[in-house]
C-alpha positions as a Python dict, from the first residue, in 0.01 Angstrom:
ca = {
    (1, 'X'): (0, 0, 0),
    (2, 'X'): (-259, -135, -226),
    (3, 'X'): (-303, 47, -593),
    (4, 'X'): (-704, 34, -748),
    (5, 'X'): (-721, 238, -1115),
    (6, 'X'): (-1081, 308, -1185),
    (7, 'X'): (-1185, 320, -1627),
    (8, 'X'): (-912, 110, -1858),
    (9, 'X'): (-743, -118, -1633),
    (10, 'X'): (-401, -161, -1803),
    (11, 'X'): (-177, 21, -1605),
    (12, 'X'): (32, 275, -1852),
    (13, 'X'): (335, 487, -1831),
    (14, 'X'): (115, 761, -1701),
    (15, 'X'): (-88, 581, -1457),
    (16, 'X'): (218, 424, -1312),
    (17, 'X'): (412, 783, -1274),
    (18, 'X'): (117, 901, -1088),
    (19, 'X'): (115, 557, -858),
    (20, 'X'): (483, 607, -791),
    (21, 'X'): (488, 997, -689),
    (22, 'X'): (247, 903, -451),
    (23, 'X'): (365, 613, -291),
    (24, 'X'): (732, 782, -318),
    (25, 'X'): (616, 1163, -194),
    (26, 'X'): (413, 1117, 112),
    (27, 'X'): (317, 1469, 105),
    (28, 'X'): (181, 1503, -249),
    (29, 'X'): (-236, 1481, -143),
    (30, 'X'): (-306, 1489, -515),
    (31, 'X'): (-225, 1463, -881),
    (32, 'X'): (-348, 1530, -1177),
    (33, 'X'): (-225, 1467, -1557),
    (34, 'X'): (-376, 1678, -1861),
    (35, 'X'): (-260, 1526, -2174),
    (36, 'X'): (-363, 1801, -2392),
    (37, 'X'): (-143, 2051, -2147),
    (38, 'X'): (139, 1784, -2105),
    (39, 'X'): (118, 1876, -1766),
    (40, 'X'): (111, 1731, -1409),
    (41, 'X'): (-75, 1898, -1134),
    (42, 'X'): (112, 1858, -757),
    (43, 'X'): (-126, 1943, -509),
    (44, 'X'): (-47, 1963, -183),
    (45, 'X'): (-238, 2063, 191),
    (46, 'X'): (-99, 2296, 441),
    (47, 'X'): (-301, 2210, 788),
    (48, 'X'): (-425, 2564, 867),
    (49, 'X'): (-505, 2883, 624),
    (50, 'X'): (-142, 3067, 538),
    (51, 'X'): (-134, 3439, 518),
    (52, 'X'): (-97, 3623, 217),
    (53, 'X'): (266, 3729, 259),
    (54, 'X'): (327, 3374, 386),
    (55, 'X'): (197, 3246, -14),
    (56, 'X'): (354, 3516, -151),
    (57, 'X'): (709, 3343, 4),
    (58, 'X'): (554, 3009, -87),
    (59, 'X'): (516, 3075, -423),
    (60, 'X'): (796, 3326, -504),
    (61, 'X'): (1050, 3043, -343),
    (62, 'X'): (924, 2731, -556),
    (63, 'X'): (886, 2955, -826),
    (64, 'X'): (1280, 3087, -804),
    (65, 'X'): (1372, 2742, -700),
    (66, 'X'): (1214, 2579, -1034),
    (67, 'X'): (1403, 2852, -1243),
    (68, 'X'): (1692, 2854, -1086),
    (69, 'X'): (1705, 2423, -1157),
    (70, 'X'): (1594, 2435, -1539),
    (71, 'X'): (1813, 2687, -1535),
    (72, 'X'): (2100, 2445, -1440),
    (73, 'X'): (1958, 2125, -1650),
    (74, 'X'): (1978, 2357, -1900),
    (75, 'X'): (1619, 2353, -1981),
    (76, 'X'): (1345, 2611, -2035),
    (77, 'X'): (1033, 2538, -1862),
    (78, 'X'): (702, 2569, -2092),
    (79, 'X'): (433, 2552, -1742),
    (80, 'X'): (568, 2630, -1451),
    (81, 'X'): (293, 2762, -1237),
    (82, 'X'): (186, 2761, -856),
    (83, 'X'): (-158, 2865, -755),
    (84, 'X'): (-359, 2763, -395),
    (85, 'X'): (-717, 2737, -317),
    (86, 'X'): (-856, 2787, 70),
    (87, 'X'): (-1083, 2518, 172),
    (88, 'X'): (-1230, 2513, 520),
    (89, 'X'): (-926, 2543, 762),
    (90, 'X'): (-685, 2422, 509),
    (91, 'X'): (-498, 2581, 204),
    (92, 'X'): (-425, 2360, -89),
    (93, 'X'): (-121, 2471, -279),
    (94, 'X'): (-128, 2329, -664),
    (95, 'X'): (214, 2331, -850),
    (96, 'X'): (186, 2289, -1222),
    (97, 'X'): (499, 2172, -1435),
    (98, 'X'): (485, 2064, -1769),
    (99, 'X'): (639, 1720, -1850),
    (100, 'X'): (847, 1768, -2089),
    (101, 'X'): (1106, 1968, -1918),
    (102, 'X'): (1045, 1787, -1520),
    (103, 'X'): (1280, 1548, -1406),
    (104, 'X'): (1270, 1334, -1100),
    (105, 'X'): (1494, 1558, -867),
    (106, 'X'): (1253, 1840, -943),
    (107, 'X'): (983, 1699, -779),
    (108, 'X'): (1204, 1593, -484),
    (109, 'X'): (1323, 1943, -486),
    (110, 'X'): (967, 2081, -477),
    (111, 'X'): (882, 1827, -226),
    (112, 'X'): (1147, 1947, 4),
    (113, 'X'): (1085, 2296, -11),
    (114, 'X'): (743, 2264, 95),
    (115, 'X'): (858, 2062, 388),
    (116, 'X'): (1120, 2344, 467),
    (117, 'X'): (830, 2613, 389),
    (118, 'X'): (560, 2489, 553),
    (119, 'X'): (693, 2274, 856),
    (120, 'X'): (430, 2084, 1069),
    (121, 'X'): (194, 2244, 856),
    (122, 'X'): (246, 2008, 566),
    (123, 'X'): (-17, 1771, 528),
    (124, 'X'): (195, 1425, 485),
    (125, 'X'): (27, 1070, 516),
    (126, 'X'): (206, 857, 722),
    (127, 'X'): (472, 624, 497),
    (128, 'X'): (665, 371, 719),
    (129, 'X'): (639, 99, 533),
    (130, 'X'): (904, 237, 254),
    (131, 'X'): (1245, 106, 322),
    (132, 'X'): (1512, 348, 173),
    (133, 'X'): (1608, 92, -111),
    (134, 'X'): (1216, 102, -203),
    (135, 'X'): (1222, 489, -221),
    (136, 'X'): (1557, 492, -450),
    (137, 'X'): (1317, 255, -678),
    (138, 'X'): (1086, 469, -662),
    (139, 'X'): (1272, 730, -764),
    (140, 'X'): (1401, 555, -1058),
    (141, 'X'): (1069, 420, -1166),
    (142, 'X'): (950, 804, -1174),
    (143, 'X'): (1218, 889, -1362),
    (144, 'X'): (1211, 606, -1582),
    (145, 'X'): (819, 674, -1650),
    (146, 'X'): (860, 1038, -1717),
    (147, 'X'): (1100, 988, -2003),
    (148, 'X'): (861, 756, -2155),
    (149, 'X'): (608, 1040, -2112),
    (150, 'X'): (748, 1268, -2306),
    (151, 'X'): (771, 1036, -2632),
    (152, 'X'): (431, 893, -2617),
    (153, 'X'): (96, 1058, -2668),
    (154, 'X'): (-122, 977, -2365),
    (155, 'X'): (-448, 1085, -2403),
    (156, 'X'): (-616, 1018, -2077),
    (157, 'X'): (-714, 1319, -1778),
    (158, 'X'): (-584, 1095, -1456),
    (159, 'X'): (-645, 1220, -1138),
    (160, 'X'): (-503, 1010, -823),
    (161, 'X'): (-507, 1035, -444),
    (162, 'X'): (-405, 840, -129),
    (163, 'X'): (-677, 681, 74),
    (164, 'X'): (-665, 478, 397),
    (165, 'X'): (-277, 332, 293),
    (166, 'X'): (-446, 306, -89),
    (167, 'X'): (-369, 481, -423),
    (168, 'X'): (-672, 540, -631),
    (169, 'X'): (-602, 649, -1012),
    (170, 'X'): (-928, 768, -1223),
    (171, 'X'): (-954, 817, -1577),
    (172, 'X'): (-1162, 1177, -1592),
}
């Protein structure tokens, strides 16, 4: 997998986060960083338009899920939000969590109940070249990057994607 970040070229703590939850998280399509929000946007593509009662569980279960973890971290979450968009044939779920409260198994957590919710439906680019030592990296890198995060002021909108096996990081 080949990395390309578009504006400043030096690679910081939050261009680096958004490299790794995309080369670690298959099935995170997008993400987005607003550093006067503190807060990363997940976005993620079911392959077909879901139902209303079928969001409403979508929602309502990452939502309960999210609590239910800060709850056990011992944490209280300041953005913690979960909205979706339809696009063509496709509905794009967006989860928003701020970063000073999200830690590494949150995102694997959120990441696996969208796999559970959504099934075959779950829009996932293909990711074979990871060896499971590389994903525990991975993880710790995230984890790693998010703690520096939350002491330094970043000031840039990022907004990343996969693209034919690449990651592609903008500066908004």
């Amino acid at each position: 997998m080949t990395f390309l970040v578009t504006g400043r070229e030096d690679v910081t703590d939050s261009v680096g986060l958004l490299i790794s939850i995309l080369v670690r998280y298959p099935e995170v399509a997008t993400i987005n960083f607003d550093p006067g929000r503190q807060v990363l946007k997940f976005n993620f593509i079911a392959s077909r338009v879901l139902n209303h009662r079928e969001l409403a569980v979508v929602k309502k279960r990452l939502l309960d899920s999210i609590e239910v973890f800060s709850m056990l971290e011992g944490k209280q979450t300041r953005v913690s939000l979960i909205d979706h968009q339809i696009c063509d044939h496709l509905t794009m779920i967006e989860v928003q969590r701020d970063v000073e409260t999200l830690v590494q198994e949150e995102i694997a957590l959120i990441v696996q109940l969208l796999r559970q919710l959504l099934d075959d439906n779950l829009v996932t680019e293909a990711n074979d070249s990871l060896f499971e030592e590389d994903l525990l990296i991975q993880e710790e890198i995230i984890e790693h990057m998010l703690d520096s995060m939350r002491v330094a002021a970043e000031d840039k909108h990022l907004f990343a994607f996969r693209e034919d096996g690449r990651v592609l990081v903008f500066n908004k």
